[in-house]
Amino acid sequence: MTAPAERTPTTSLRIARALPDAEDQAAANARMIAILARPDPGPVAAHLALLHFTGRRSGRAFTVPAGVHRIGGALYIASGSSWRHNFAAGADGEFTWRGQRTRARFELVTDTELTARGYQELYERYGPEAAQRRLGIVVDEDGPAPTLDDFRAAVTGIPLALVAVTADTGGITELAMNERTSR
């Protein structure tokens, strides 16, 4: 069940996060980890992957499911989750996609403009309904389609983030070839 969209009270953002409550999110993550870790995870692995990394402060090992997207030929994770901070200075880890686990480098994108343009491109590619599922965002239905300024405000206000993914094997670069989803 999806909880009401989170809003930053001091701004009038047209874009908000659309996330399930913590209990539902934990259950969904556990299911996705179990599915995506299998040798043949099925069609869900076309746009979802597992990130395996070590916490920069805790030193704990983490495995998180995340949506992977191609923007301008490069691979990115779109997230507003707090685990993204582990990649602020770049971090080595592993990446599991379609049952194949490989070494990877993760780096938090700090360029607000690149992040806003990336989210806008993905929103336009997926459409409003799929963007809610794939990006974890909703856009106020009052008014026109969101502008680049709306996405800039969301990047700094929510915040939304991109994490660049560089994997060691050539097969991973085929990851997001078919970004369209059924609506």
Tab-separated table of C-alpha atoms in Angstrom:
chain	number	residue	atom	x	y	z
A	1	MET	CA	0.000	0.000	0.000
A	2	THR	CA	1.395	3.378	-0.929
A	3	ALA	CA	1.523	6.009	1.783
A	4	PRO	CA	0.588	9.593	1.006
A	5	ALA	CA	3.325	11.402	-0.891
A	6	GLU	CA	5.897	13.122	1.281
A	7	ARG	CA	6.100	16.905	0.900
A	8	THR	CA	8.623	19.432	2.074
A	9	PRO	CA	6.462	21.834	4.088
A	10	THR	CA	8.393	25.012	3.236
A	11	THR	CA	8.169	24.622	-0.535
A	12	SER	CA	5.451	24.238	-3.107
A	13	LEU	CA	6.916	21.308	-4.983
A	14	ARG	CA	4.822	19.820	-7.774
A	15	ILE	CA	6.825	16.608	-7.513
A	16	ALA	CA	6.827	14.428	-4.392
A	17	ARG	CA	8.168	11.046	-3.322
A	18	ALA	CA	5.602	8.246	-3.481
A	19	LEU	CA	6.813	5.508	-1.201
A	20	PRO	CA	5.140	2.725	0.729
A	21	ASP	CA	5.330	2.854	4.511
A	22	ALA	CA	8.478	1.425	6.126
A	23	GLU	CA	6.987	-2.008	6.857
A	24	ASP	CA	5.664	-2.470	3.316
A	25	GLN	CA	8.960	-1.183	1.870
A	26	ALA	CA	10.986	-3.659	3.942
A	27	ALA	CA	8.760	-6.558	2.833
A	28	ALA	CA	8.958	-5.502	-0.828
A	29	ASN	CA	12.746	-5.151	-0.620
A	30	ALA	CA	13.090	-8.631	0.908
A	31	ARG	CA	10.952	-10.121	-1.904
A	32	MET	CA	12.945	-8.315	-4.590
A	33	ILE	CA	16.289	-9.359	-3.108
A	34	ALA	CA	15.153	-12.997	-3.075
A	35	ILE	CA	13.947	-12.795	-6.690
A	36	LEU	CA	16.850	-10.784	-8.124
A	37	ALA	CA	19.517	-12.939	-6.445
A	38	ARG	CA	18.341	-16.069	-8.307
A	39	PRO	CA	20.275	-17.282	-11.365
A	40	ASP	CA	17.164	-16.742	-13.507
A	41	PRO	CA	15.194	-13.904	-11.878
A	42	GLY	CA	12.691	-13.527	-14.706
A	43	PRO	CA	11.349	-10.405	-16.402
A	44	VAL	CA	11.503	-8.196	-13.295
A	45	ALA	CA	15.291	-8.174	-13.731
A	46	ALA	CA	14.975	-6.231	-16.980
A	47	HIS	CA	14.952	-2.958	-15.054
A	48	LEU	CA	15.791	-3.881	-11.463
A	49	ALA	CA	19.167	-4.820	-10.009
A	50	LEU	CA	20.815	-5.422	-6.663
A	51	LEU	CA	23.511	-3.106	-5.365
A	52	HIS	CA	25.963	-4.716	-2.954
A	53	PHE	CA	28.129	-2.271	-1.008
A	54	THR	CA	29.702	-1.544	2.357
A	55	GLY	CA	28.411	1.317	4.496
A	56	ARG	CA	30.940	4.130	4.539
A	57	ARG	CA	30.529	4.787	8.268
A	58	SER	CA	29.113	1.544	9.656
A	59	GLY	CA	31.278	-0.856	7.670
A	60	ARG	CA	28.197	-3.099	7.341
A	61	ALA	CA	27.449	-4.976	4.148
A	62	PHE	CA	24.246	-3.881	2.384
A	63	THR	CA	22.235	-5.304	-0.490
A	64	VAL	CA	19.496	-3.083	-1.870
A	65	PRO	CA	17.203	-3.529	-4.864
A	66	ALA	CA	17.089	-0.525	-7.173
A	67	GLY	CA	15.747	0.505	-10.532
A	68	VAL	CA	18.375	0.977	-13.198
A	69	HIS	CA	17.971	3.470	-16.015
A	70	ARG	CA	19.905	4.444	-19.097
A	71	ILE	CA	20.388	8.185	-19.568
A	72	GLY	CA	22.520	9.321	-22.469
A	73	GLY	CA	24.071	5.880	-22.851
A	74	ALA	CA	25.181	5.639	-19.195
A	75	LEU	CA	23.607	3.610	-16.390
A	76	TYR	CA	22.102	5.289	-13.329
A	77	ILE	CA	20.173	4.418	-10.218
A	78	ALA	CA	17.438	6.967	-9.473
A	79	SER	CA	16.848	7.267	-5.729
A	80	GLY	CA	16.079	9.584	-2.891
A	81	SER	CA	16.874	6.905	-0.299
A	82	SER	CA	19.455	7.658	2.364
A	83	TRP	CA	21.762	4.816	1.268
A	84	ARG	CA	22.765	7.001	-1.701
A	85	HIS	CA	25.125	8.920	0.630
A	86	ASN	CA	27.421	5.889	0.701
A	87	PHE	CA	28.404	6.826	-2.852
A	88	ALA	CA	29.158	10.543	-2.259
A	89	ALA	CA	32.883	10.049	-2.808
A	90	GLY	CA	32.382	7.039	-5.075
A	91	ALA	CA	32.460	3.478	-3.816
A	92	ASP	CA	33.327	0.078	-5.143
A	93	GLY	CA	30.812	-2.689	-4.741
A	94	GLU	CA	29.010	-5.303	-6.769
A	95	PHE	CA	26.013	-5.195	-9.058
A	96	THR	CA	23.629	-8.098	-9.719
A	97	TRP	CA	21.563	-7.957	-12.876
A	98	ARG	CA	19.724	-10.840	-14.593
A	99	GLY	CA	21.342	-13.294	-12.221
A	100	GLN	CA	24.891	-12.122	-12.992
A	101	ARG	CA	26.947	-10.511	-10.236
A	102	THR	CA	29.885	-8.310	-11.200
A	103	ARG	CA	32.171	-5.708	-9.672
A	104	ALA	CA	30.984	-2.138	-10.075
A	105	ARG	CA	31.724	1.453	-9.152
A	106	PHE	CA	28.917	3.628	-7.764
A	107	GLU	CA	29.156	7.404	-7.688
A	108	LEU	CA	26.572	9.903	-6.443
A	109	VAL	CA	25.903	12.565	-9.075
A	110	THR	CA	26.378	15.972	-7.462
A	111	ASP	CA	25.412	18.037	-10.517
A	112	THR	CA	21.882	19.323	-9.847
A	113	GLU	CA	21.308	20.142	-13.518
A	114	LEU	CA	22.317	16.656	-14.730
A	115	THR	CA	20.117	15.064	-12.079
A	116	ALA	CA	17.099	17.250	-12.890
A	117	ARG	CA	17.485	16.660	-16.636
A	118	GLY	CA	17.862	12.925	-16.011
A	119	TYR	CA	14.675	12.726	-13.962
A	120	GLN	CA	12.782	14.801	-16.518
A	121	GLU	CA	13.936	12.515	-19.339
A	122	LEU	CA	12.940	9.414	-17.389
A	123	TYR	CA	9.561	10.883	-16.411
A	124	GLU	CA	8.808	11.712	-20.040
A	125	ARG	CA	9.989	8.271	-21.176
A	126	TYR	CA	7.919	6.315	-18.644
A	127	GLY	CA	4.852	8.537	-18.291
A	128	PRO	CA	3.123	9.507	-15.026
A	129	GLU	CA	1.868	6.074	-13.949
A	130	ALA	CA	5.059	4.136	-14.649
A	131	ALA	CA	7.188	6.992	-13.244
A	132	GLN	CA	5.466	6.522	-9.902
A	133	ARG	CA	6.494	2.840	-9.878
A	134	ARG	CA	9.893	3.166	-11.523
A	135	LEU	CA	11.087	6.442	-9.976
A	136	GLY	CA	9.083	6.594	-6.761
A	137	ILE	CA	7.656	10.026	-7.566
A	138	VAL	CA	4.257	11.575	-8.195
A	139	VAL	CA	3.467	14.857	-9.881
A	140	ASP	CA	0.556	17.085	-8.922
A	141	GLU	CA	-2.119	16.601	-11.547
A	142	ASP	CA	-3.129	20.263	-11.384
A	143	GLY	CA	-1.467	22.125	-14.201
A	144	PRO	CA	0.721	21.251	-17.148
A	145	ALA	CA	3.383	18.570	-17.371
A	146	PRO	CA	6.308	19.162	-15.012
A	147	THR	CA	9.050	21.427	-16.311
A	148	LEU	CA	12.787	21.263	-15.861
A	149	ASP	CA	12.356	23.888	-13.107
A	150	ASP	CA	9.958	21.514	-11.310
A	151	PHE	CA	12.567	18.754	-11.454
A	152	ARG	CA	15.330	21.128	-10.282
A	153	ALA	CA	13.168	22.032	-7.279
A	154	ALA	CA	12.546	18.342	-6.560
A	155	VAL	CA	16.256	17.504	-6.776
A	156	THR	CA	17.094	20.096	-4.125
A	157	GLY	CA	13.850	19.931	-2.134
A	158	ILE	CA	12.990	16.232	-1.771
A	159	PRO	CA	15.897	15.457	-2.604
A	160	LEU	CA	16.041	13.244	-5.674
A	161	ALA	CA	19.399	11.814	-6.710
A	162	LEU	CA	21.138	9.806	-9.396
A	163	VAL	CA	23.921	7.318	-8.766
A	164	ALA	CA	26.162	6.543	-11.743
A	165	VAL	CA	26.940	2.840	-12.184
A	166	THR	CA	30.058	1.607	-13.941
A	167	ALA	CA	30.216	-2.189	-14.112
A	168	ASP	CA	33.271	-4.256	-15.005
A	169	THR	CA	31.654	-6.502	-17.589
A	170	GLY	CA	30.382	-5.589	-21.038
A	171	GLY	CA	27.157	-7.552	-20.553
A	172	ILE	CA	25.940	-5.179	-17.865
A	173	THR	CA	26.046	-2.214	-20.250
A	174	GLU	CA	23.110	-3.766	-22.108
A	175	LEU	CA	21.101	-3.296	-18.937
A	176	ALA	CA	18.511	-0.703	-19.784
A	177	MET	CA	18.037	-1.267	-23.483
A	178	ASN	CA	14.247	-1.408	-23.213
A	179	GLU	CA	13.228	1.316	-20.788
A	180	ARG	CA	9.537	1.381	-21.719
A	181	THR	CA	7.084	-0.306	-19.430
A	182	SER	CA	3.435	-1.017	-19.926
A	183	ARG	CA	1.252	1.681	-18.496
